XYZ file of C-alpha atoms in Angstrom:
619
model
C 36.529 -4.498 -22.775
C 35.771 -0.534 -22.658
C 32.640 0.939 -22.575
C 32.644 1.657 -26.085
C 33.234 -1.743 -27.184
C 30.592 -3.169 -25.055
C 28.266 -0.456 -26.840
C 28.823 -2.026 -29.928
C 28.553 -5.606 -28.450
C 25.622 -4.749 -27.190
C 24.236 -3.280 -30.378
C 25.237 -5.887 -32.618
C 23.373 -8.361 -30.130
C 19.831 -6.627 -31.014
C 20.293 -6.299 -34.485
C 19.095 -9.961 -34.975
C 15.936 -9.266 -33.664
C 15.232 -5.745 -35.453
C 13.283 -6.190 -38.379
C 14.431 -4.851 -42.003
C 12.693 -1.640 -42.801
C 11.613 1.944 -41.866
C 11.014 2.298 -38.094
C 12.853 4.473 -34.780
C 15.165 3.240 -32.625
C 15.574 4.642 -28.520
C 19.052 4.555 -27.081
C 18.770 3.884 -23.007
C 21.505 4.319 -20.540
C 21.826 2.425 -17.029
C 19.401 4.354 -15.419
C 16.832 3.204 -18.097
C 16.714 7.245 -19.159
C 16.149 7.927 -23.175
C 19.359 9.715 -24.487
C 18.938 9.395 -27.958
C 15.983 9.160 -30.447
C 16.917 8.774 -34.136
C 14.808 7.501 -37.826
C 15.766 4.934 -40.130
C 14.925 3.925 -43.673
C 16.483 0.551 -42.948
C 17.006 -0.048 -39.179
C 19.409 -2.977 -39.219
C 21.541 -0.913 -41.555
C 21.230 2.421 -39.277
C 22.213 0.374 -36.107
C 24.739 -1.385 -38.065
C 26.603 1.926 -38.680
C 27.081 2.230 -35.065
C 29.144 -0.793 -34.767
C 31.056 -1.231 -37.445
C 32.370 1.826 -38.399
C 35.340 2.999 -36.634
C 35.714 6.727 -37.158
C 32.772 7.983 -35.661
C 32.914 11.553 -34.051
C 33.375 11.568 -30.181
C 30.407 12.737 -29.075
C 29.089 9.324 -30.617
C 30.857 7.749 -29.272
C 30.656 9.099 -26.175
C 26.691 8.264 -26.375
C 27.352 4.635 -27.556
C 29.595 4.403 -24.835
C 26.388 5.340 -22.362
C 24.180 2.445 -24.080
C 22.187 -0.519 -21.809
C 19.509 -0.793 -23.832
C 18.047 -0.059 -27.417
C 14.053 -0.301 -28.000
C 12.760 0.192 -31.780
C 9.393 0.865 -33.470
C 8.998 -0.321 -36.766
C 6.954 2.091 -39.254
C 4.896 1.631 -42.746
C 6.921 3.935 -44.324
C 9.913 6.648 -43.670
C 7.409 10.105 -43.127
C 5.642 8.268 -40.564
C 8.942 6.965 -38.756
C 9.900 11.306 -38.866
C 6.676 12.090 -37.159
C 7.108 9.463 -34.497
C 10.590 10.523 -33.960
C 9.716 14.057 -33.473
C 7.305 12.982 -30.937
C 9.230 10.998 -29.301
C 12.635 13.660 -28.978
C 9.637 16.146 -27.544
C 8.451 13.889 -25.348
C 11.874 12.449 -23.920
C 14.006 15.309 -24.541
C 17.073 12.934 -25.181
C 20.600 14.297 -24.065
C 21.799 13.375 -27.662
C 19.476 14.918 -29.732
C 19.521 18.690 -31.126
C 16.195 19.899 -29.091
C 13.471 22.532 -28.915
C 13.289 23.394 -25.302
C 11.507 26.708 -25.952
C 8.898 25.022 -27.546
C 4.874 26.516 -26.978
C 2.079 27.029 -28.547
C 1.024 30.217 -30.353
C -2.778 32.178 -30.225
C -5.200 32.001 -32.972
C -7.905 34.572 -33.606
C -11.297 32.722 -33.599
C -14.505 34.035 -34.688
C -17.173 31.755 -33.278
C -19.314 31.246 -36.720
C -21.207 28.896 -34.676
C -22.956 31.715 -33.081
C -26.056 33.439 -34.344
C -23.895 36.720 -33.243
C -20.087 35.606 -33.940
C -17.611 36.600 -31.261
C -14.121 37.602 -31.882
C -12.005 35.994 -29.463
C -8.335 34.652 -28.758
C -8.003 31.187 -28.897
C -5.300 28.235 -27.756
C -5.390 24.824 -28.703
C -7.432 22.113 -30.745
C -9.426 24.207 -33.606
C -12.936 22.861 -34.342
C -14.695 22.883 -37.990
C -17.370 25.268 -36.591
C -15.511 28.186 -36.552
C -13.188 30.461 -38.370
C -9.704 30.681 -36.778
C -6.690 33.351 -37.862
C -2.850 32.613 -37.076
C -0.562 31.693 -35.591
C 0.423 35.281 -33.724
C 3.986 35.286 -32.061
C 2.422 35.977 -29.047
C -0.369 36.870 -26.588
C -0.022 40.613 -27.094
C -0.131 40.511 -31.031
C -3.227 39.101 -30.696
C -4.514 41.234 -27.912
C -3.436 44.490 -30.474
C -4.743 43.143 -33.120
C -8.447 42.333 -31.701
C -8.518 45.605 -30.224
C -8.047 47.092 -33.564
C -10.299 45.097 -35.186
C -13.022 46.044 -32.414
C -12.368 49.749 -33.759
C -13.132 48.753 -37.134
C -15.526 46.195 -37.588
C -17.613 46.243 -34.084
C -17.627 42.611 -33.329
C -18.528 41.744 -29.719
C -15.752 40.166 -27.115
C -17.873 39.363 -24.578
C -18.458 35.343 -23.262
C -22.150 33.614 -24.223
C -23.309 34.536 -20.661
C -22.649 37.656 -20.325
C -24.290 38.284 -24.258
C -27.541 36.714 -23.195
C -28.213 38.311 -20.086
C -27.474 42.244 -20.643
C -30.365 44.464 -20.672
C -28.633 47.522 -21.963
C -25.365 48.215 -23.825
C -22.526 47.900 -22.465
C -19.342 50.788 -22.378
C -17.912 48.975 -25.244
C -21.149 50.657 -27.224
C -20.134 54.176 -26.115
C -17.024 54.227 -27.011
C -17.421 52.588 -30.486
C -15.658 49.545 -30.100
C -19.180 46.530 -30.093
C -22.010 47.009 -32.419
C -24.096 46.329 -29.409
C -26.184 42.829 -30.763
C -26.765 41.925 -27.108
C -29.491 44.268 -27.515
C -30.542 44.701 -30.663
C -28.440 47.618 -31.516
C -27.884 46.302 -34.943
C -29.831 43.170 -36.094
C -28.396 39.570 -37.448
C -28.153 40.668 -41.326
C -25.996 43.826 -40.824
C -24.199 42.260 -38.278
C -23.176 39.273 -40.078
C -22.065 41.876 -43.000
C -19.218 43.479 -40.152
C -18.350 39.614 -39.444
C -18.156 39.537 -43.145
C -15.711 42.406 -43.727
C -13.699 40.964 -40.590
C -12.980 37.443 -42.358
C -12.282 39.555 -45.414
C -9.757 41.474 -43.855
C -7.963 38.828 -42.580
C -8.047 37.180 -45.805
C -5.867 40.046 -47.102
C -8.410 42.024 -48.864
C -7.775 45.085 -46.990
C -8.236 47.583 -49.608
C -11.818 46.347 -50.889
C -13.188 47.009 -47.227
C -10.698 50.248 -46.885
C -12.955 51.219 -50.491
C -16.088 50.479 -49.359
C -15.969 52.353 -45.983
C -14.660 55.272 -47.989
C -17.926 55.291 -50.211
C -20.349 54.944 -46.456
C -18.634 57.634 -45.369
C -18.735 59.720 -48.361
C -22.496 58.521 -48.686
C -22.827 60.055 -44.909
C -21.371 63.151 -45.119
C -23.859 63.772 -47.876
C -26.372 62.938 -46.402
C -25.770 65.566 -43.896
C -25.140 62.135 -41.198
C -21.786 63.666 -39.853
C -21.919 61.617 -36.932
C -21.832 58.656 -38.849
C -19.263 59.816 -41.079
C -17.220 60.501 -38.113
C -17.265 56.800 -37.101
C -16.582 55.405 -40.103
C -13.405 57.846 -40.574
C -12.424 56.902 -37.020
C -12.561 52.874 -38.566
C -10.914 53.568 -41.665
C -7.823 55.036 -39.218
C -8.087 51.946 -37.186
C -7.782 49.928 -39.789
C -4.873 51.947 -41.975
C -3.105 51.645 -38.890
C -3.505 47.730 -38.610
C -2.186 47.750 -42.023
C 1.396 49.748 -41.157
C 2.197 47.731 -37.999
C 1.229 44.327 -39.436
C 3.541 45.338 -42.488
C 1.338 44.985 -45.417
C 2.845 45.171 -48.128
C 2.822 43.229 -51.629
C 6.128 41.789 -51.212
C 5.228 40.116 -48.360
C 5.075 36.044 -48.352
C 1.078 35.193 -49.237
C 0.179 32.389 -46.203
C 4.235 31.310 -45.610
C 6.077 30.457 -42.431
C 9.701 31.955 -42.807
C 12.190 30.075 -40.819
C 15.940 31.152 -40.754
C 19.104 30.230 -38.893
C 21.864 32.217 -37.185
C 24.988 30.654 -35.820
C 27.549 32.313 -33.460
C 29.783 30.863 -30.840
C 28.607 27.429 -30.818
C 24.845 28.775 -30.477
C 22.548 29.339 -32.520
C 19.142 30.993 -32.873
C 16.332 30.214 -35.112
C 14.052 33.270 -35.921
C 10.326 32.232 -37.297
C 7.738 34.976 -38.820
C 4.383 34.023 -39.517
C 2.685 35.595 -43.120
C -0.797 34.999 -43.172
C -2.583 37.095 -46.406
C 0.494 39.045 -46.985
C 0.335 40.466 -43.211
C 3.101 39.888 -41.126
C 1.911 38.157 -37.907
C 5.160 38.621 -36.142
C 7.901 36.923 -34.883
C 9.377 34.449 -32.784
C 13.128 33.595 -31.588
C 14.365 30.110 -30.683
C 17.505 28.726 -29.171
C 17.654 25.034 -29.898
C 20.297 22.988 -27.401
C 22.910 21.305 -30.076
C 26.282 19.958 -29.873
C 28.697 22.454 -31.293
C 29.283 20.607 -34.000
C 26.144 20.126 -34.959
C 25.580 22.195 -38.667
C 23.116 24.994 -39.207
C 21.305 22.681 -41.573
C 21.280 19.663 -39.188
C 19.804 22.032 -36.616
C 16.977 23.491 -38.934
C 16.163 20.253 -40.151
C 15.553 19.105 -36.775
C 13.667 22.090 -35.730
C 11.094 21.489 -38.631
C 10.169 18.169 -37.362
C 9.155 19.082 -33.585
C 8.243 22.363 -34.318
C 5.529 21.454 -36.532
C 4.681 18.200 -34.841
C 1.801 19.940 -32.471
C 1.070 22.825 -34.925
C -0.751 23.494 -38.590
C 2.129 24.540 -41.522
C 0.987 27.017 -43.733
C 1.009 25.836 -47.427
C 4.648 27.070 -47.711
C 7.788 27.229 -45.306
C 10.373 29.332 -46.501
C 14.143 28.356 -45.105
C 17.166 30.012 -45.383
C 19.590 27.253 -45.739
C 19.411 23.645 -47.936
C 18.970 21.128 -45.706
C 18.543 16.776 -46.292
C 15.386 15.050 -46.993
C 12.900 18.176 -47.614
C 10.640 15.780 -49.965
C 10.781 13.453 -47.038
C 9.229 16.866 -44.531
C 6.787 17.698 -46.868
C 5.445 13.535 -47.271
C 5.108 13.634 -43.640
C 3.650 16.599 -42.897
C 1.068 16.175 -45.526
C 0.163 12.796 -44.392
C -0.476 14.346 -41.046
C -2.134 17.466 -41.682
C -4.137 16.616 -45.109
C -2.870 19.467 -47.097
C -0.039 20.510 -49.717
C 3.303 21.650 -47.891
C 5.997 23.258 -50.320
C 9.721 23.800 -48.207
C 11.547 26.340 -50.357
C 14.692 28.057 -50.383
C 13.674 32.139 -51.633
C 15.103 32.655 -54.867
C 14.287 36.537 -56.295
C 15.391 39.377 -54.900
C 12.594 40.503 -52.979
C 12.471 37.018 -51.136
C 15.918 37.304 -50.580
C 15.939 40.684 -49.221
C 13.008 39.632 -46.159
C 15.235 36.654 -46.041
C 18.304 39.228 -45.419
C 16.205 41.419 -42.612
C 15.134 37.625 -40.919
C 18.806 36.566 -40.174
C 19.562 40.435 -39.226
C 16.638 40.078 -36.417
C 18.115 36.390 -35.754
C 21.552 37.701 -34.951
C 20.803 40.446 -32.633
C 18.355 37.973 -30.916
C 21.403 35.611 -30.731
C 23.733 38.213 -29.393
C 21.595 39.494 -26.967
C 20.967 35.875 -25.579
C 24.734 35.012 -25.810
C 25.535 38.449 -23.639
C 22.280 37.296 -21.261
C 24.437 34.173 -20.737
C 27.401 35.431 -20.222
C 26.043 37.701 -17.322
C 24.033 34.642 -15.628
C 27.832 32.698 -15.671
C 28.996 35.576 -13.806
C 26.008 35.623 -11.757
C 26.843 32.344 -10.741
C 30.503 32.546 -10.332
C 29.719 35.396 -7.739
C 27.706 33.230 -5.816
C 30.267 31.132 -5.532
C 32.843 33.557 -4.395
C 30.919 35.410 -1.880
C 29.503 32.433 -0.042
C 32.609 30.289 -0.432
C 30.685 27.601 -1.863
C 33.386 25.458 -3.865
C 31.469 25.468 -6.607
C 29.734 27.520 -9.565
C 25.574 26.752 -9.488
C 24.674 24.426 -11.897
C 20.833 24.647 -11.384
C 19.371 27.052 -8.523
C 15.593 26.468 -7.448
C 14.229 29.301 -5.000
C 11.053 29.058 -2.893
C 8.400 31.712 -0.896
C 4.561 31.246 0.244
C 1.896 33.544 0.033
C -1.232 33.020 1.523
C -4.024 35.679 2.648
C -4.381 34.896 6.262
C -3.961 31.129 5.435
C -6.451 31.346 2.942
C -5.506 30.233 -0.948
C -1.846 29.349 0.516
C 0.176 28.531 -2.386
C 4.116 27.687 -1.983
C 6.134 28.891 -5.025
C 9.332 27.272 -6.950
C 11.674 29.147 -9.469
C 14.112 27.950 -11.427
C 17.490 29.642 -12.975
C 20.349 28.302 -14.305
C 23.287 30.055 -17.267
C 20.049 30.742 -19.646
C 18.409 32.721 -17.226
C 15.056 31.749 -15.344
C 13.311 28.532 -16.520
C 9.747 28.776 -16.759
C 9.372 25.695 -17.866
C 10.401 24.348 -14.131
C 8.252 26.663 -12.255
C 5.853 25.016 -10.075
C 3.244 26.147 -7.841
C 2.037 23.518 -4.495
C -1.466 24.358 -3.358
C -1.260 23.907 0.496
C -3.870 21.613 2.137
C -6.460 24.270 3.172
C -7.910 21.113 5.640
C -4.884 21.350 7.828
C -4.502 23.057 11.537
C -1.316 24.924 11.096
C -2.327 27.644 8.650
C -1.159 30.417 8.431
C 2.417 29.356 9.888
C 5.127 29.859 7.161
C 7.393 27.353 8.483
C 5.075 24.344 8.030
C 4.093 25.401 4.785
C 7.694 25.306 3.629
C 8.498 22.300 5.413
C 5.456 20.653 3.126
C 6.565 22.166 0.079
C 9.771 21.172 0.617
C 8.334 17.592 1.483
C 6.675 17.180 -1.513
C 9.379 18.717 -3.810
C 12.487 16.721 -2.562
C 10.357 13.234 -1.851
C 10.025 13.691 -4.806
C 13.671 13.629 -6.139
C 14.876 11.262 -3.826
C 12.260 8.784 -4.912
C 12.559 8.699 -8.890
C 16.288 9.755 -9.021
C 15.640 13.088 -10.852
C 18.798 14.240 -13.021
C 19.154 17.727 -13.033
C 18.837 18.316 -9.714
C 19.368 21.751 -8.046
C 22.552 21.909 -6.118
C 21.281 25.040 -4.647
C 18.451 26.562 -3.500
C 17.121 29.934 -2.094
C 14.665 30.232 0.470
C 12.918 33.898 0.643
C 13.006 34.095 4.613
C 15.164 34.686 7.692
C 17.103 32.249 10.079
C 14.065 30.334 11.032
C 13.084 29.484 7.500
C 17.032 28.388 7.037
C 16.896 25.898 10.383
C 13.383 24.549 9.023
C 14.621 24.069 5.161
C 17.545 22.235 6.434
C 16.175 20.279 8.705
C 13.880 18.384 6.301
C 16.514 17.888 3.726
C 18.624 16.253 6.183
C 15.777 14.063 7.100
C 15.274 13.289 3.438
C 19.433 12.549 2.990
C 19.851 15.407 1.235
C 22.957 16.490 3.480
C 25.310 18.209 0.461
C 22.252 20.010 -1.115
C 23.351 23.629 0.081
C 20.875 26.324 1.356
C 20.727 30.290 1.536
C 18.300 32.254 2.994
C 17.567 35.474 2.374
C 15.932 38.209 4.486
C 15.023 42.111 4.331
C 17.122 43.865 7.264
C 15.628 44.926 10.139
C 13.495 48.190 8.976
C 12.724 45.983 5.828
C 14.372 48.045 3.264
C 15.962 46.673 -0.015
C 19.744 46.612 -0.045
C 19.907 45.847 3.703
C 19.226 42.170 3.221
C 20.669 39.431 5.615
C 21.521 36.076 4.414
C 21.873 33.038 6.193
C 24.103 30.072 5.408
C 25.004 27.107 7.582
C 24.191 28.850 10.470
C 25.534 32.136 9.960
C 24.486 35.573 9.091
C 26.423 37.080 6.450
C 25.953 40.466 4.810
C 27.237 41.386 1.293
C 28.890 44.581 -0.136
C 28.646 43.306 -3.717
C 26.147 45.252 -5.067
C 26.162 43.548 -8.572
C 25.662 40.368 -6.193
C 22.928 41.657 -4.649
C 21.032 43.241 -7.265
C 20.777 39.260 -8.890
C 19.827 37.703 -5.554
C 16.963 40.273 -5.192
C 16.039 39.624 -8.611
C 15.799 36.010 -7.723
C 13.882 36.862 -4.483
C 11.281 39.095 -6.262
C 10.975 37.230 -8.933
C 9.537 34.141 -6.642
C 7.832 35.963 -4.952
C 5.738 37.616 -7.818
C 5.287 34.174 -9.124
C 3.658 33.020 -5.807
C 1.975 36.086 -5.592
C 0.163 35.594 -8.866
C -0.348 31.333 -8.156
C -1.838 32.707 -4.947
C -4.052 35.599 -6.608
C -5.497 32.727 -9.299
C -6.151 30.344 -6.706
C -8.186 33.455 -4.807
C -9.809 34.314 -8.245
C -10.919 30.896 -8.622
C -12.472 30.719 -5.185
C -14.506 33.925 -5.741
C -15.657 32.877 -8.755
C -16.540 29.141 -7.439
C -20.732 28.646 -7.882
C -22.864 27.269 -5.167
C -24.113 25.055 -7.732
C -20.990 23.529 -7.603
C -22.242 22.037 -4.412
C -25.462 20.657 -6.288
C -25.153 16.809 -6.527
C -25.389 15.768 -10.199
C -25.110 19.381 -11.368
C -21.755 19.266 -13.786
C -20.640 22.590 -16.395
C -23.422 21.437 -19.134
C -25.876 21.759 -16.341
C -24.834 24.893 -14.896
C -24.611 26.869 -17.673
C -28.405 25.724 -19.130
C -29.243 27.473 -15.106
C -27.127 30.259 -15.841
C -28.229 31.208 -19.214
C -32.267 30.664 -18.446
C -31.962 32.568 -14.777
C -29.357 35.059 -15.865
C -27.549 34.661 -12.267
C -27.187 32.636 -9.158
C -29.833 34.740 -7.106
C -32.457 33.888 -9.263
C -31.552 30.358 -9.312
C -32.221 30.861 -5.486
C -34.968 32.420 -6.132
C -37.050 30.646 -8.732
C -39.908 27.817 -8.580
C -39.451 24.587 -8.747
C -41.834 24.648 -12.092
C -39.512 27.425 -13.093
C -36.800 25.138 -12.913
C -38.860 22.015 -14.204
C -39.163 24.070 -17.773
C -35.631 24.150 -18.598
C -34.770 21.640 -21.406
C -31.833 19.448 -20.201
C -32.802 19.396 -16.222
C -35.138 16.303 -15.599
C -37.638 16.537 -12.346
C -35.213 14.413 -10.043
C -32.759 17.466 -10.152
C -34.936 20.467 -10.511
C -35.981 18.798 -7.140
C -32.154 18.715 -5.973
C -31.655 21.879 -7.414
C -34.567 23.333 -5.694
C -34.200 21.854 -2.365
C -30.357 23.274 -1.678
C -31.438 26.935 -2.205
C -34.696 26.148 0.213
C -33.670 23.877 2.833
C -34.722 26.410 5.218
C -37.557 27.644 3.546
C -41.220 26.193 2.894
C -40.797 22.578 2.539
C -41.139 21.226 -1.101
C -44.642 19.886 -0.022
C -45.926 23.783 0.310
C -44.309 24.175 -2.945
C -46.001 21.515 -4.713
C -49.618 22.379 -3.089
């Protein structure tokens, strides 16, 4: 019996026990490793289609082929078997399934309406009902623009709680005209809650009314013979007509609509998403789901709906630029799980169709330019293995470097690259033991990286394993690399070192492989490798710099027993700082609300244990 015939034993077997009615089903392989997630109205009649039909495409068959085992998870209804299977491909990233690997989450505006004196911030993450939040933006810079500009016009302070409560005069923020200056009473609660006002407003869409009314201040100013004044407001109104032309307002624009189109090209295929919010265009976003090439561009969008919006809020309408199955099905499920109306429409008049037109025109030059991207890499990778005589093109390369300030904050650094360029994704940063005697020698610090990574691997049986790596260092680095993954077994797992030359100048780098020192004339070659050397080592640079950061910025009350971040900032916000913490009395520190005598005692004892005892203080 073939493989594929035991497959369909094997499923036939477990469809006694599967119940009759919505659900998922998991497909396992020998190794116990998810390779295929899938929904079913009826699961005994879904798994029956596996085994009784005998012209299924290859690449299922290939997949039943791969079957041990087959788990299922019976559901109330279908929508709620759609949102469990787009967990579930997210979470297992199965080899069968069309996937999101690109997959993030996107910054929010938030204005903290919980506060007396709202802030304007950027936000990630779980929204509260507190607050007012604005978004999705394609990315961190769109949001960064846009809060800058809306600093210009509507004077809403950026700065963190602490900082607010504890400034005694205003800040530069308050020369230049970009904060109102609350912190200290530069403008009082009513007129600033009118600019907080005008800010919702204007991200509501209702950019003229506010565009009108600071015409008529201004106007009322410049009367007034106030041509200071007028002056600011005319530098706002600019601010804000300029918001308006790079955000694209314009009344054709989609109201609150996410449009999501398709482009397919050589087996690939890129998904292009733009975010309306209030008729302004938010930006957008390119994705490059992994598919079979068979796969269709509808199958592919249909799956991208499901795990795209399975960690983040649809707006009341997604626009798509191809029919796809089951869109009542979508909308039931993501309305049972977000609590609001969801309409999935294909555009139908002309000006729909023409932003429709200029979305698939940005979707295929994102595609091409990530299909030429590839094609380099490949090359990359076939010059590797031509210039190193390795027998073999790179599959999956990891590269490694430390950086440490005299042993302090030592980080060790791991990249990742593979045909679609670096993959952030597999970065990974290993904080070195700061308790151990060795520091600051490079060697042992690679030698535990290395430890830790490839333990690791050999312990759980990773798949997708490098079968190179790149270690940013000389001979000695090579000889230490190797020796540990010999130790760990890892005989066939091949290593390349590479080095600056002697004077340390780029383009005179020595490598080192098995031993031996080779030098390469390849400049094309070269160029990539020291793109994969720098690129390491600005990662570990950075891992290294926010581990320093962190230690700088570390409290001594974070040495106080029983003092946690609730505690700490009631401290920070009465004393304004840790030196008058230090500083202060214990009845000072007895009179905060939310630190009980016990720990203004503790409190008040670290910062004077070589000071007057606590009797003195009490007499």
């Amino acid at each position: 019996m073939n493989d594929l015939d035991q497959g369909k034993k094997l499923i036939k077997n477990i469809i006694q026990f599967v119940p009759k009615g919505p659900g998922i089903y998991k497909m396992l392989n020998k190794n116990n490793v998810v390779i295929y997630v899938g929904k079913a109205k009826n699961l005994i009649d879904r798994l029956k289609s596996y085994s009784v039909n005998s012209f299924l495409p290859i690449r299922t068959e290939r997949m039943i082929s791969s079957i041990n085992n087959i788990e299922y998870i019976a559901t109330q209804n279908e929508a709620e078997a759609l949102l469990l299977e787009a967990n579930l491909i997210k979470k297992n990233q199965p080899q069968y399934n069309i996937l999101l690997k690109d997959d993030k989450s996107f910054p929010y505006i938030q204005i903290t309406k919980s506060n007396n004196f709202p802030q304007l911030t950027k936000f990630r993450g779980k929204q509260n009902d507190r607050d007012i939040f604005f978004g999705p933006f394609a990315s961190i810079g769109s949001a960064n623009w846009t809060i800058k500009t809306l600093q210009k016009v509507f004077l809403l302070r950026v700065c963190d709680d602490i900082v607010f409560k504890n400034r005694k005069r205003p800040c530069i923020l308050y020369q230049i005209k970009r904060c109102s200056a609350p912190c200290t009473g530069e403008i009082n609660q009513i007129n600033y809650n009118k600019l907080v006002t005008d800010s919702e407003n204007f991200l509501n869409g209702k950019s003229i009314d506010i565009q009108k009314k600071l015409s008529k201040e201004m106007e009322k100013e410049s009367e007034n013979l106030n041509y200071e004044k007028a002056a600011g407001i005319r530098d706002r109104i600019k601010a804000l007509s300029q918001i308006q032309s790079l955000q694209q307002i314009n009344k054709n624009n989609f109201n609150n609509a996410d449009l999501i189109v398709a482009f397919k090209k050589n087996n690939a295929t890129c998904i292009e998403v733009f975010f309306y919010r209030s008729k302004q265009n938010w930006g957008n976003q390119a994705f490059f789901p992994k598919h079979h090439p068979e796969d269709l561009i509808e199958d592919i969008i249909y799956s991208f709906l499901i795990q795209f919006y399975e960690n983040k809020i649809p707006p009341e309408e997604i626009i798509i630029n191809k029919k796809i199955k089951d869109i009542s099905l979508i909308e039931s499920a993501l309305e049972k799980k977000y609590k609001k109306k969801i309409n999935i429409k294909i555009p139908k008049n002309h000006e729909e169709n023409s932003i429709i037109k200029m979305a698939i025109q940005n979707a295929k030059l994102a595609l091409e330019k990530k299909l030429l991207e590839n094609d380099n890499n490949s090359h990359f990778l076939s010059l590797i293995n031509k210039e190193f005589k390795l027998g073999f093109n790179p599959n999956l390369i990891e590269v490694y470097d430390n950086s440490h300030m005299q042993g302090k904050n030592a980080v060790g650094a791991l990249i990742a690259f593979n045909k679609n360029g670096f993959i952030k994704k597999r970065y990974r940063k290993f904080n070195i033991n700061k308790n151990i005697d060795y520091l600051p020698d490079d060697y042992k610090m690679l030698e535990e990286v290395l430890l830790r990574r490839f333990s690791k691997i050999k312990l759980e049986n990773e798949e997708n394993n490098p079968d190179l790596i790149v270690i940013d260092g000389g001979k000695g680095h090579y000889n230490t690399a190797r020796k540990i993954l010999n130790n760990l077994g890892l005989f066939n797992l091949t290593i390349i070192a590479i080095a600056k030359g002697e004077k340390r100048n780029q383009g005179n780098e020595n490598f080192y492989l098995n031993n031996e020192k080779i030098k390469i004339k390849n400049n094309v070659l070269l160029f990539f490798l020291q793109r994969l050397r720098d690129e390491v080592h600005r990662f570990a640079i950075f891992s290294h710099r926010k581990n320093r950061k962190l230690s700088f910025t570390k409290s001594a009350l974070d040495d106080v027993e029983g003092i946690g971040k609730k505690r700490k900032k009631l401290l920070l916000n009465h004393f304004g700082s840790i030196k008058m913490i230090e500083n202060a009395s214990l009845q000072d520190i007895k009179k905060i609300d939310g630190i009980n005598d016990n720990t203004a005692i503790k409190i008040y004892n670290f910062f004077n244990q070589n000071k007057h005892s606590l009797k003195n203080e009490n007499s």
